[in-house]
PDB file of C-alpha atoms and ligand atoms in Angstrom:
ATOM      1  CA  UNK A   1     -87.420 154.090-170.860  1.00  0.00           C
ATOM      2  CA  UNK A   2     -91.143 153.575-171.573  1.00  0.00           C
ATOM      3  CA  UNK A   3     -90.872 155.297-174.959  1.00  0.00           C
ATOM      4  CA  UNK A   4     -93.883 153.546-176.397  1.00  0.00           C
ATOM      5  CA  UNK A   5     -96.096 154.411-173.443  1.00  0.00           C
ATOM      6  CA  UNK A   6     -94.931 158.028-173.448  1.00  0.00           C
ATOM      7  CA  UNK A   7     -95.700 158.356-177.128  1.00  0.00           C
ATOM      8  CA  UNK A   8     -99.169 156.894-176.787  1.00  0.00           C
ATOM      9  CA  UNK A   9    -100.060 159.012-173.766  1.00  0.00           C
ATOM     10  CA  UNK A  10     -98.745 162.080-175.514  1.00  0.00           C
ATOM     11  CA  UNK A  11    -100.860 161.411-178.546  1.00  0.00           C
ATOM     12  CA  UNK A  12    -103.958 160.672-176.398  1.00  0.00           C
ATOM     13  CA  UNK A  13    -103.605 163.928-174.481  1.00  0.00           C
ATOM     14  CA  UNK A  14    -102.548 165.887-177.531  1.00  0.00           C
ATOM     15  CA  UNK A  15    -105.996 165.487-179.039  1.00  0.00           C
ATOM     16  CA  UNK A  16    -107.482 167.154-175.982  1.00  0.00           C
ATOM     17  CA  UNK A  17    -104.917 169.930-175.889  1.00  0.00           C
ATOM     18  CA  UNK A  18    -105.567 170.748-179.508  1.00  0.00           C
ATOM     19  CA  UNK A  19    -109.350 170.961-179.230  1.00  0.00           C
ATOM     20  CA  UNK A  20    -110.973 174.357-179.266  1.00  0.00           C
ATOM     21  CA  UNK A  21    -113.654 173.200-176.941  1.00  0.00           C
ATOM     22  CA  UNK A  22    -113.443 170.431-174.451  1.00  0.00           C
ATOM     23  CA  UNK A  23    -116.528 168.388-173.828  1.00  0.00           C
ATOM     24  CA  UNK A  24    -117.423 165.508-171.596  1.00  0.00           C
ATOM     25  CA  UNK A  25    -117.356 163.359-174.691  1.00  0.00           C
ATOM     26  CA  UNK A  26    -113.799 164.113-175.712  1.00  0.00           C
ATOM     27  CA  UNK A  27    -112.583 163.823-172.103  1.00  0.00           C
ATOM     28  CA  UNK A  28    -114.097 160.333-172.115  1.00  0.00           C
ATOM     29  CA  UNK A  29    -112.488 159.542-175.462  1.00  0.00           C
ATOM     30  CA  UNK A  30    -109.106 160.761-174.297  1.00  0.00           C
ATOM     31  CA  UNK A  31    -109.282 158.684-171.156  1.00  0.00           C
ATOM     32  CA  UNK A  32    -110.180 155.646-173.215  1.00  0.00           C
ATOM     33  CA  UNK A  33    -106.972 156.204-175.180  1.00  0.00           C
ATOM     34  CA  UNK A  34    -105.044 156.651-171.943  1.00  0.00           C
ATOM     35  CA  UNK A  35    -106.463 153.355-170.697  1.00  0.00           C
ATOM     36  CA  UNK A  36    -105.497 151.608-173.906  1.00  0.00           C
ATOM     37  CA  UNK A  37    -101.954 152.999-173.660  1.00  0.00           C
ATOM     38  CA  UNK A  38    -101.647 151.687-170.081  1.00  0.00           C
ATOM     39  CA  UNK A  39    -102.949 148.238-170.996  1.00  0.00           C
ATOM     40  CA  UNK A  40    -100.563 148.111-173.956  1.00  0.00           C
ATOM     41  CA  UNK A  41     -97.766 148.911-171.525  1.00  0.00           C
ATOM     42  CA  UNK A  42     -98.737 145.770-169.586  1.00  0.00           C
ATOM     43  CA  UNK A  43    -100.697 147.458-166.830  1.00  0.00           C
ATOM     44  CA  UNK A  44    -103.429 145.132-165.587  1.00  0.00           C
ATOM     45  CA  UNK A  45    -106.789 146.034-167.158  1.00  0.00           C
ATOM     46  CA  UNK A  46    -108.564 146.631-163.853  1.00  0.00           C
ATOM     47  CA  UNK A  47    -105.834 148.945-162.585  1.00  0.00           C
ATOM     48  CA  UNK A  48    -105.933 150.891-165.849  1.00  0.00           C
ATOM     49  CA  UNK A  49    -109.726 151.121-165.699  1.00  0.00           C
ATOM     50  CA  UNK A  50    -109.784 152.252-162.067  1.00  0.00           C
ATOM     51  CA  UNK A  51    -107.079 154.780-162.924  1.00  0.00           C
ATOM     52  CA  UNK A  52    -109.016 156.414-165.739  1.00  0.00           C
ATOM     53  CA  UNK A  53    -112.240 156.359-163.710  1.00  0.00           C
ATOM     54  CA  UNK A  54    -110.543 158.303-160.914  1.00  0.00           C
ATOM     55  CA  UNK A  55    -109.081 160.816-163.365  1.00  0.00           C
ATOM     56  CA  UNK A  56    -112.460 161.243-165.017  1.00  0.00           C
ATOM     57  CA  UNK A  57    -114.200 161.829-161.697  1.00  0.00           C
ATOM     58  CA  UNK A  58    -111.581 164.375-160.675  1.00  0.00           C
ATOM     59  CA  UNK A  59    -111.706 166.090-164.056  1.00  0.00           C
ATOM     60  CA  UNK A  60    -115.439 166.508-163.869  1.00  0.00           C
ATOM     61  CA  UNK A  61    -115.348 167.421-160.174  1.00  0.00           C
ATOM     62  CA  UNK A  62    -112.772 170.129-160.751  1.00  0.00           C
ATOM     63  CA  UNK A  63    -114.660 171.627-163.633  1.00  0.00           C
ATOM     64  CA  UNK A  64    -111.862 171.005-166.099  1.00  0.00           C
ATOM     65  CA  UNK A  65    -114.260 171.770-168.902  1.00  0.00           C
ATOM     66  CA  UNK A  66    -114.550 175.378-167.768  1.00  0.00           C
ATOM     67  CA  UNK A  67    -110.875 175.826-166.913  1.00  0.00           C
ATOM     68  CA  UNK A  68    -108.712 178.338-168.756  1.00  0.00           C
ATOM     69  CA  UNK A  69    -106.323 175.681-170.027  1.00  0.00           C
ATOM     70  CA  UNK A  70    -108.292 172.461-169.807  1.00  0.00           C
ATOM     71  CA  UNK A  71    -105.762 170.396-171.768  1.00  0.00           C
ATOM     72  CA  UNK A  72    -102.963 171.256-169.360  1.00  0.00           C
ATOM     73  CA  UNK A  73    -105.216 170.620-166.405  1.00  0.00           C
ATOM     74  CA  UNK A  74    -105.960 167.144-167.739  1.00  0.00           C
ATOM     75  CA  UNK A  75    -102.253 166.416-168.180  1.00  0.00           C
ATOM     76  CA  UNK A  76    -101.659 167.506-164.590  1.00  0.00           C
ATOM     77  CA  UNK A  77    -104.484 165.311-163.322  1.00  0.00           C
ATOM     78  CA  UNK A  78    -103.069 162.289-165.164  1.00  0.00           C
ATOM     79  CA  UNK A  79     -99.572 163.050-163.873  1.00  0.00           C
ATOM     80  CA  UNK A  80    -100.710 163.420-160.260  1.00  0.00           C
ATOM     81  CA  UNK A  81    -102.733 160.244-160.412  1.00  0.00           C
ATOM     82  CA  UNK A  82     -99.845 158.337-161.988  1.00  0.00           C
ATOM     83  CA  UNK A  83     -97.563 159.586-159.209  1.00  0.00           C
ATOM     84  CA  UNK A  84    -100.046 158.381-156.593  1.00  0.00           C
ATOM     85  CA  UNK A  85    -100.405 155.026-158.298  1.00  0.00           C
ATOM     86  CA  UNK A  86     -96.634 154.527-158.250  1.00  0.00           C
ATOM     87  CA  UNK A  87     -96.362 155.389-154.570  1.00  0.00           C
ATOM     88  CA  UNK A  88     -96.493 159.094-153.788  1.00  0.00           C
ATOM     89  CA  UNK A  89     -93.486 160.102-151.688  1.00  0.00           C
ATOM     90  CA  UNK A  90     -90.162 158.295-152.088  1.00  0.00           C
ATOM     91  CA  UNK A  91     -89.232 156.013-149.186  1.00  0.00           C
ATOM     92  CA  UNK A  92     -85.739 155.129-147.987  1.00  0.00           C
ATOM     93  CA  UNK A  93     -84.532 151.881-146.472  1.00  0.00           C
ATOM     94  CA  UNK A  94     -84.410 151.099-142.779  1.00  0.00           C
ATOM     95  CA  UNK A  95     -80.838 151.370-141.568  1.00  0.00           C
ATOM     96  CA  UNK A  96     -81.640 151.602-137.865  1.00  0.00           C
ATOM     97  CA  UNK A  97     -79.932 148.375-136.782  1.00  0.00           C
ATOM     98  CA  UNK A  98     -76.343 147.853-135.752  1.00  0.00           C
ATOM     99  CA  UNK A  99     -75.718 146.074-137.941  1.00  0.00           C
ATOM    100  CA  UNK A 100     -78.730 146.750-140.154  1.00  0.00           C
ATOM    101  CA  UNK A 101     -79.606 143.515-141.888  1.00  0.00           C
ATOM    102  CA  UNK A 102     -80.979 143.736-145.412  1.00  0.00           C
ATOM    103  CA  UNK A 103     -82.386 140.573-146.997  1.00  0.00           C
ATOM    104  CA  UNK A 104     -82.636 140.261-150.777  1.00  0.00           C
ATOM    105  CA  UNK A 105     -85.346 138.087-152.269  1.00  0.00           C
ATOM    106  CA  UNK A 106     -86.472 137.373-155.809  1.00  0.00           C
ATOM    107  CA  UNK A 107     -86.215 134.936-158.700  1.00  0.00           C
ATOM    108  CA  UNK A 108     -82.944 133.820-160.255  1.00  0.00           C
ATOM    109  CA  UNK A 109     -81.860 136.291-162.920  1.00  0.00           C
ATOM    110  CA  UNK A 110     -83.907 139.152-161.477  1.00  0.00           C
ATOM    111  CA  UNK A 111     -80.725 141.036-160.626  1.00  0.00           C
ATOM    112  CA  UNK A 112     -80.315 140.329-156.890  1.00  0.00           C
ATOM    113  CA  UNK A 113     -76.574 139.832-156.910  1.00  0.00           C
ATOM    114  CA  UNK A 114     -75.995 142.850-159.128  1.00  0.00           C
ATOM    115  CA  UNK A 115     -78.263 145.003-156.980  1.00  0.00           C
ATOM    116  CA  UNK A 116     -76.598 143.766-153.760  1.00  0.00           C
ATOM    117  CA  UNK A 117     -73.312 145.099-155.135  1.00  0.00           C
ATOM    118  CA  UNK A 118     -74.882 148.365-156.243  1.00  0.00           C
ATOM    119  CA  UNK A 119     -76.495 148.875-152.840  1.00  0.00           C
ATOM    120  CA  UNK A 120     -73.237 148.091-151.044  1.00  0.00           C
ATOM    121  CA  UNK A 121     -71.481 150.710-153.159  1.00  0.00           C
ATOM    122  CA  UNK A 122     -74.287 153.238-152.669  1.00  0.00           C
ATOM    123  CA  UNK A 123     -74.171 152.798-148.882  1.00  0.00           C
ATOM    124  CA  UNK A 124     -70.377 152.740-148.720  1.00  0.00           C
ATOM    125  CA  UNK A 125     -70.347 156.100-150.491  1.00  0.00           C
ATOM    126  CA  UNK A 126     -72.352 157.498-147.592  1.00  0.00           C
ATOM    127  CA  UNK A 127     -69.090 157.211-145.573  1.00  0.00           C
ATOM    128  CA  UNK A 128     -70.811 156.297-142.300  1.00  0.00           C
ATOM    129  CA  UNK A 129     -71.709 152.856-143.626  1.00  0.00           C
ATOM    130  CA  UNK A 130     -69.432 149.839-143.769  1.00  0.00           C
ATOM    131  CA  UNK A 131     -71.353 147.087-145.553  1.00  0.00           C
ATOM    132  CA  UNK A 132     -70.733 143.352-145.620  1.00  0.00           C
ATOM    133  CA  UNK A 133     -72.072 141.265-148.507  1.00  0.00           C
ATOM    134  CA  UNK A 134     -73.212 137.727-147.691  1.00  0.00           C
ATOM    135  CA  UNK A 135     -73.471 134.876-150.214  1.00  0.00           C
ATOM    136  CA  UNK A 136     -76.348 132.586-149.279  1.00  0.00           C
ATOM    137  CA  UNK A 137     -76.959 130.696-152.506  1.00  0.00           C
ATOM    138  CA  UNK A 138     -76.043 127.217-151.298  1.00  0.00           C
ATOM    139  CA  UNK A 139     -77.023 125.547-154.584  1.00  0.00           C
ATOM    140  CA  UNK A 140     -74.946 127.382-157.137  1.00  0.00           C
ATOM    141  CA  UNK A 141     -71.246 127.798-156.338  1.00  0.00           C
ATOM    142  CA  UNK A 142     -71.080 130.087-159.380  1.00  0.00           C
ATOM    143  CA  UNK A 143     -73.470 132.479-157.650  1.00  0.00           C
ATOM    144  CA  UNK A 144     -71.094 132.696-154.688  1.00  0.00           C
ATOM    145  CA  UNK A 145     -68.187 133.396-157.038  1.00  0.00           C
ATOM    146  CA  UNK A 146     -70.293 136.051-158.783  1.00  0.00           C
ATOM    147  CA  UNK A 147     -70.888 137.872-155.490  1.00  0.00           C
ATOM    148  CA  UNK A 148     -67.126 137.775-154.807  1.00  0.00           C
ATOM    149  CA  UNK A 149     -66.523 139.394-158.202  1.00  0.00           C
ATOM    150  CA  UNK A 150     -69.127 142.048-157.420  1.00  0.00           C
ATOM    151  CA  UNK A 151     -67.609 142.597-153.965  1.00  0.00           C
ATOM    152  CA  UNK A 152     -64.205 143.160-155.534  1.00  0.00           C
ATOM    153  CA  UNK A 153     -65.669 145.637-158.008  1.00  0.00           C
ATOM    154  CA  UNK A 154     -67.164 147.762-155.245  1.00  0.00           C
ATOM    155  CA  UNK A 155     -64.390 147.056-152.750  1.00  0.00           C
ATOM    156  CA  UNK A 156     -66.696 145.555-150.120  1.00  0.00           C
ATOM    157  CA  UNK A 157     -65.923 142.398-148.140  1.00  0.00           C
ATOM    158  CA  UNK A 158     -67.927 139.277-149.028  1.00  0.00           C
ATOM    159  CA  UNK A 159     -68.758 136.628-146.432  1.00  0.00           C
ATOM    160  CA  UNK A 160     -69.271 133.109-147.787  1.00  0.00           C
ATOM    161  CA  UNK A 161     -68.954 129.512-146.653  1.00  0.00           C
ATOM    162  CA  UNK A 162     -68.976 127.206-149.664  1.00  0.00           C
ATOM    163  CA  UNK A 163     -69.160 123.940-147.731  1.00  0.00           C
ATOM    164  CA  UNK A 164     -72.143 125.059-145.678  1.00  0.00           C
ATOM    165  CA  UNK A 165     -75.601 124.089-146.997  1.00  0.00           C
ATOM    166  CA  UNK A 166     -77.594 125.988-144.381  1.00  0.00           C
ATOM    167  CA  UNK A 167     -78.399 129.601-145.378  1.00  0.00           C
ATOM    168  CA  UNK A 168     -79.732 130.438-141.899  1.00  0.00           C
ATOM    169  CA  UNK A 169     -76.452 129.328-140.293  1.00  0.00           C
ATOM    170  CA  UNK A 170     -74.437 131.263-142.896  1.00  0.00           C
ATOM    171  CA  UNK A 171     -76.514 134.405-142.272  1.00  0.00           C
ATOM    172  CA  UNK A 172     -76.086 134.134-138.499  1.00  0.00           C
ATOM    173  CA  UNK A 173     -72.344 133.598-138.842  1.00  0.00           C
ATOM    174  CA  UNK A 174     -72.166 136.589-141.189  1.00  0.00           C
ATOM    175  CA  UNK A 175     -73.985 138.830-138.717  1.00  0.00           C
ATOM    176  CA  UNK A 176     -71.606 137.714-135.942  1.00  0.00           C
ATOM    177  CA  UNK A 177     -68.669 138.428-138.278  1.00  0.00           C
ATOM    178  CA  UNK A 178     -70.112 141.877-139.044  1.00  0.00           C
ATOM    179  CA  UNK A 179     -70.416 142.698-135.336  1.00  0.00           C
ATOM    180  CA  UNK A 180     -66.879 141.556-134.649  1.00  0.00           C
ATOM    181  CA  UNK A 181     -65.433 143.549-137.534  1.00  0.00           C
ATOM    182  CA  UNK A 182     -67.302 146.842-137.401  1.00  0.00           C
ATOM    183  CA  UNK A 183     -69.647 146.317-140.352  1.00  0.00           C
ATOM    184  CA  UNK A 184     -72.848 148.260-139.705  1.00  0.00           C
ATOM    185  CA  UNK A 185     -74.805 146.958-142.708  1.00  0.00           C
ATOM    186  CA  UNK A 186     -75.203 143.312-143.735  1.00  0.00           C
ATOM    187  CA  UNK A 187     -76.619 142.618-147.197  1.00  0.00           C
ATOM    188  CA  UNK A 188     -77.731 139.012-147.631  1.00  0.00           C
ATOM    189  CA  UNK A 189     -77.973 137.743-151.217  1.00  0.00           C
ATOM    190  CA  UNK A 190     -80.169 134.627-151.319  1.00  0.00           C
ATOM    191  CA  UNK A 191     -80.785 131.813-153.785  1.00  0.00           C
ATOM    192  CA  UNK A 192     -83.470 132.359-156.360  1.00  0.00           C
ATOM    193  CA  UNK A 193     -85.069 129.968-158.818  1.00  0.00           C
ATOM    194  CA  UNK A 194     -86.289 130.435-162.325  1.00  0.00           C
ATOM    195  CA  UNK A 195     -89.917 130.315-161.196  1.00  0.00           C
ATOM    196  CA  UNK A 196     -91.718 130.442-157.868  1.00  0.00           C
ATOM    197  CA  UNK A 197     -91.502 127.075-156.115  1.00  0.00           C
ATOM    198  CA  UNK A 198     -92.215 125.853-152.632  1.00  0.00           C
ATOM    199  CA  UNK A 199     -88.630 124.878-151.754  1.00  0.00           C
ATOM    200  CA  UNK A 200     -87.364 128.379-152.517  1.00  0.00           C
ATOM    201  CA  UNK A 201     -90.277 130.019-150.719  1.00  0.00           C
ATOM    202  CA  UNK A 202     -89.782 127.883-147.612  1.00  0.00           C
ATOM    203  CA  UNK A 203     -86.070 128.619-147.602  1.00  0.00           C
ATOM    204  CA  UNK A 204     -86.406 132.380-147.914  1.00  0.00           C
ATOM    205  CA  UNK A 205     -89.227 132.390-145.323  1.00  0.00           C
ATOM    206  CA  UNK A 206     -86.995 130.461-142.914  1.00  0.00           C
ATOM    207  CA  UNK A 207     -84.147 132.912-143.343  1.00  0.00           C
ATOM    208  CA  UNK A 208     -86.592 135.780-142.897  1.00  0.00           C
ATOM    209  CA  UNK A 209     -88.129 134.299-139.724  1.00  0.00           C
ATOM    210  CA  UNK A 210     -84.801 133.395-138.138  1.00  0.00           C
ATOM    211  CA  UNK A 211     -82.798 136.486-139.035  1.00  0.00           C
ATOM    212  CA  UNK A 212     -85.585 139.054-138.678  1.00  0.00           C
ATOM    213  CA  UNK A 213     -83.998 141.530-141.094  1.00  0.00           C
ATOM    214  CA  UNK A 214     -84.501 145.262-140.653  1.00  0.00           C
ATOM    215  CA  UNK A 215     -85.300 145.495-144.325  1.00  0.00           C
ATOM    216  CA  UNK A 216     -86.495 142.839-146.767  1.00  0.00           C
ATOM    217  CA  UNK A 217     -86.295 143.804-150.409  1.00  0.00           C
ATOM    218  CA  UNK A 218     -87.913 142.045-153.330  1.00  0.00           C
ATOM    219  CA  UNK A 219     -85.921 142.340-156.556  1.00  0.00           C
ATOM    220  CA  UNK A 220     -87.772 141.982-159.843  1.00  0.00           C
ATOM    221  CA  UNK A 221     -86.981 142.276-163.527  1.00  0.00           C
ATOM    222  CA  UNK A 222     -89.164 145.002-165.031  1.00  0.00           C
ATOM    223  CA  UNK A 223     -88.949 143.321-168.436  1.00  0.00           C
ATOM    224  CA  UNK A 224     -91.229 140.540-167.187  1.00  0.00           C
ATOM    225  CA  UNK A 225     -94.307 142.792-167.175  1.00  0.00           C
ATOM    226  CA  UNK A 226     -97.389 141.313-165.520  1.00  0.00           C
ATOM    227  CA  UNK A 227     -95.367 138.292-164.348  1.00  0.00           C
ATOM    228  CA  UNK A 228     -93.317 140.712-162.282  1.00  0.00           C
ATOM    229  CA  UNK A 229     -96.481 141.842-160.527  1.00  0.00           C
ATOM    230  CA  UNK A 230     -97.684 138.270-159.929  1.00  0.00           C
ATOM    231  CA  UNK A 231     -94.320 137.208-158.535  1.00  0.00           C
ATOM    232  CA  UNK A 232     -94.298 140.261-156.265  1.00  0.00           C
ATOM    233  CA  UNK A 233     -97.685 139.225-154.926  1.00  0.00           C
ATOM    234  CA  UNK A 234     -96.506 135.693-154.135  1.00  0.00           C
ATOM    235  CA  UNK A 235     -93.324 136.855-152.383  1.00  0.00           C
ATOM    236  CA  UNK A 236     -95.210 139.496-150.450  1.00  0.00           C
ATOM    237  CA  UNK A 237     -97.735 136.964-149.154  1.00  0.00           C
ATOM    238  CA  UNK A 238     -94.859 134.936-147.699  1.00  0.00           C
ATOM    239  CA  UNK A 239     -92.420 137.621-146.624  1.00  0.00           C
ATOM    240  CA  UNK A 240     -94.440 140.781-146.165  1.00  0.00           C
ATOM    241  CA  UNK A 241     -91.426 142.553-147.644  1.00  0.00           C
ATOM    242  CA  UNK A 242     -90.649 146.237-147.162  1.00  0.00           C
ATOM    243  CA  UNK A 243     -89.906 147.396-150.659  1.00  0.00           C
ATOM    244  CA  UNK A 244     -89.405 146.550-154.287  1.00  0.00           C
ATOM    245  CA  UNK A 245     -86.298 146.935-156.445  1.00  0.00           C
ATOM    246  CA  UNK A 246     -87.189 147.194-160.096  1.00  0.00           C
ATOM    247  CA  UNK A 247     -84.261 146.215-162.316  1.00  0.00           C
ATOM    248  CA  UNK A 248     -83.458 146.494-166.010  1.00  0.00           C
ATOM    249  CA  UNK A 249     -85.372 149.698-166.573  1.00  0.00           C
ATOM    250  CA  UNK A 250     -82.680 150.612-169.070  1.00  0.00           C
ATOM    251  CA  UNK A 251     -83.937 147.866-171.375  1.00  0.00           C
ATOM    252  CA  UNK A 252     -86.884 147.838-173.700  1.00  0.00           C
ATOM    253  CA  UNK A 253     -89.380 147.545-170.865  1.00  0.00           C
ATOM    254  CA  UNK A 254     -92.952 148.661-171.394  1.00  0.00           C
ATOM    255  CA  UNK A 255     -93.530 150.094-167.953  1.00  0.00           C
ATOM    256  CA  UNK A 256     -96.397 148.003-166.625  1.00  0.00           C
ATOM    257  CA  UNK A 257     -94.491 146.676-163.619  1.00  0.00           C
ATOM    258  CA  UNK A 258     -93.364 150.131-162.509  1.00  0.00           C
ATOM    259  CA  UNK A 259     -96.893 151.442-162.739  1.00  0.00           C
ATOM    260  CA  UNK A 260     -98.821 148.553-161.171  1.00  0.00           C
ATOM    261  CA  UNK A 261     -96.645 146.945-158.526  1.00  0.00           C
ATOM    262  CA  UNK A 262     -97.345 149.444-155.754  1.00  0.00           C
ATOM    263  CA  UNK A 263    -101.102 149.174-156.079  1.00  0.00           C
ATOM    264  CA  UNK A 264    -101.014 145.367-156.082  1.00  0.00           C
ATOM    265  CA  UNK A 265     -98.713 144.732-153.100  1.00  0.00           C
ATOM    266  CA  UNK A 266     -99.041 148.095-151.380  1.00  0.00           C
ATOM    267  CA  UNK A 267     -95.276 148.322-150.938  1.00  0.00           C
ATOM    268  CA  UNK A 268     -93.108 151.069-152.380  1.00  0.00           C
ATOM    269  CA  UNK A 269     -90.582 150.719-155.164  1.00  0.00           C
ATOM    270  CA  UNK A 270     -87.412 151.921-153.447  1.00  0.00           C
ATOM    271  CA  UNK A 271     -84.703 151.718-156.092  1.00  0.00           C
ATOM    272  CA  UNK A 272     -84.472 151.076-159.787  1.00  0.00           C
ATOM    273  CA  UNK A 273     -81.665 149.373-161.683  1.00  0.00           C
ATOM    274  CA  UNK A 274     -80.695 151.068-164.917  1.00  0.00           C
ATOM    275  CA  UNK A 275     -77.747 149.030-166.150  1.00  0.00           C
ATOM    276  CA  UNK A 276     -75.255 146.288-165.408  1.00  0.00           C
ATOM    277  CA  UNK A 277     -72.582 148.561-163.953  1.00  0.00           C
ATOM    278  CA  UNK A 278     -72.265 149.021-160.214  1.00  0.00           C
ATOM    279  CA  UNK A 279     -73.327 152.662-160.265  1.00  0.00           C
ATOM    280  CA  UNK A 280     -76.464 152.053-162.366  1.00  0.00           C
ATOM    281  CA  UNK A 281     -78.868 152.497-159.462  1.00  0.00           C
ATOM    282  CA  UNK A 282     -81.350 155.278-158.791  1.00  0.00           C
ATOM    283  CA  UNK A 283     -83.618 156.060-155.876  1.00  0.00           C
ATOM    284  CA  UNK A 284     -87.161 155.706-157.180  1.00  0.00           C
ATOM    285  CA  UNK A 285     -89.150 158.933-157.154  1.00  0.00           C
ATOM    286  CA  UNK A 286     -92.740 158.350-158.342  1.00  0.00           C
ATOM    287  CA  UNK A 287     -93.209 162.016-159.275  1.00  0.00           C
ATOM    288  CA  UNK A 288     -90.074 162.104-161.394  1.00  0.00           C
ATOM    289  CA  UNK A 289     -91.068 158.863-163.076  1.00  0.00           C
ATOM    290  CA  UNK A 290     -94.512 160.268-163.890  1.00  0.00           C
ATOM    291  CA  UNK A 291     -92.824 163.382-165.327  1.00  0.00           C
ATOM    292  CA  UNK A 292     -90.660 161.166-167.461  1.00  0.00           C
ATOM    293  CA  UNK A 293     -93.568 159.074-168.683  1.00  0.00           C
ATOM    294  CA  UNK A 294     -95.664 162.115-169.565  1.00  0.00           C
ATOM    295  CA  UNK A 295     -92.777 164.066-171.047  1.00  0.00           C
TER     296      UNK A 295
HETATM  297  P1  GDP B   1     -79.677 137.137-159.712  1.00  0.00           P
HETATM  298  O1  GDP B   1     -79.721 135.739-160.274  1.00  0.00           O
HETATM  299  O2  GDP B   1     -81.015 137.579-159.227  1.00  0.00           O
HETATM  300  O3  GDP B   1     -78.614 137.340-158.701  1.00  0.00           O
HETATM  301  O4  GDP B   1     -79.380 138.109-160.965  1.00  0.00           O
HETATM  302  P2  GDP B   1     -77.996 138.767-161.442  1.00  0.00           P
HETATM  303  O5  GDP B   1     -77.609 139.867-160.526  1.00  0.00           O
HETATM  304  O6  GDP B   1     -77.001 137.702-161.699  1.00  0.00           O
HETATM  305  O7  GDP B   1     -78.467 139.449-162.803  1.00  0.00           O
HETATM  306  C1  GDP B   1     -78.875 138.700-163.920  1.00  0.00           C
HETATM  307  C2  GDP B   1     -78.428 139.442-165.176  1.00  0.00           C
HETATM  308  O8  GDP B   1     -79.099 140.677-165.293  1.00  0.00           O
HETATM  309  C3  GDP B   1     -76.935 139.754-165.207  1.00  0.00           C
HETATM  310  O9  GDP B   1     -76.454 139.560-166.508  1.00  0.00           O
HETATM  311  C4  GDP B   1     -76.879 141.235-164.816  1.00  0.00           C
HETATM  312  O10 GDP B   1     -75.748 141.887-165.362  1.00  0.00           O
HETATM  313  C5  GDP B   1     -78.167 141.744-165.426  1.00  0.00           C
HETATM  314  N1  GDP B   1     -78.709 142.921-164.727  1.00  0.00           N
HETATM  315  C6  GDP B   1     -78.972 143.094-163.415  1.00  0.00           C
HETATM  316  N2  GDP B   1     -79.504 144.314-163.172  1.00  0.00           N
HETATM  317  C7  GDP B   1     -79.586 144.940-164.370  1.00  0.00           C
HETATM  318  C8  GDP B   1     -80.066 146.229-164.793  1.00  0.00           C
HETATM  319  O11 GDP B   1     -80.550 147.077-164.016  1.00  0.00           O
HETATM  320  N3  GDP B   1     -79.983 146.508-166.143  1.00  0.00           N
HETATM  321  C9  GDP B   1     -79.470 145.595-167.034  1.00  0.00           C
HETATM  322  N4  GDP B   1     -79.447 145.939-168.319  1.00  0.00           N
HETATM  323  N5  GDP B   1     -79.034 144.390-166.662  1.00  0.00           N
HETATM  324  C10 GDP B   1     -79.084 144.061-165.360  1.00  0.00           C
END
């Protein structure tokens, strides 16, 4: 995960650690390298620039130059700032409803259906939760079948109504079914499209307005880099979602989405997907991710 970025940051900071004397000039040079590494990892230029400016200010403010181990202090400053940029403290999902309704949003192929299954399994393992998965893709019968396969894999009931073309009606019927059958979490998997379009946005907004979910999650493929951030922005403007799920972090992703998304939409990344299997889900901890990136 983020091997390229880690290597580049390591080499940028290594120069500083190796120097006998640290000067304002080589701090500036190091931070320029850090900025380049972030931009290469697909972090938006302005975010990368603001990031290094803040680190520089803090470094000079804290008298890093006179510190006993200035190199290590710089690494810590970069790590802390990276943690902040990715969201500070980890945040859970709102499960206060009975049933708690969780709405999945995102483009087709982002990993919504897979994540819905993973989340159902994760919650089911908590013992006090009895989830219900709901298939709301009224355009692709194959998507409904896929959710049934996922449901079987995690041993969670799936609610679907193949003849019904109205996702709001399906969602309402599913919530009624959940109440009648003791399900305390309802996970609604919605239809996505290959790119943002008005029909999809109107549909997901309608479901959101009518159902008033306790938690709306935006699922995005981390491999799509800056596009992931732009798509997040568009969905957030319409849905004001509660959190981001970043999938496919097990792939050859450069890291830009993980680093920038929080600062662009001001919503936390809540979980990450690290594989196709149903247990390949991790709670997102910004501090741990920063540790991983900086080695
Ligand atoms: P949806 O169209 O948004 O419902 O996306 P799917 O759940 O069908 O996922 C699209 C593809 O991405 C499938 O082949 C999944 O197996 C795969 N996928 C989903 N999440 C992950 C992940 O975290 N890692 C990897 N490697 N593949 C994933």
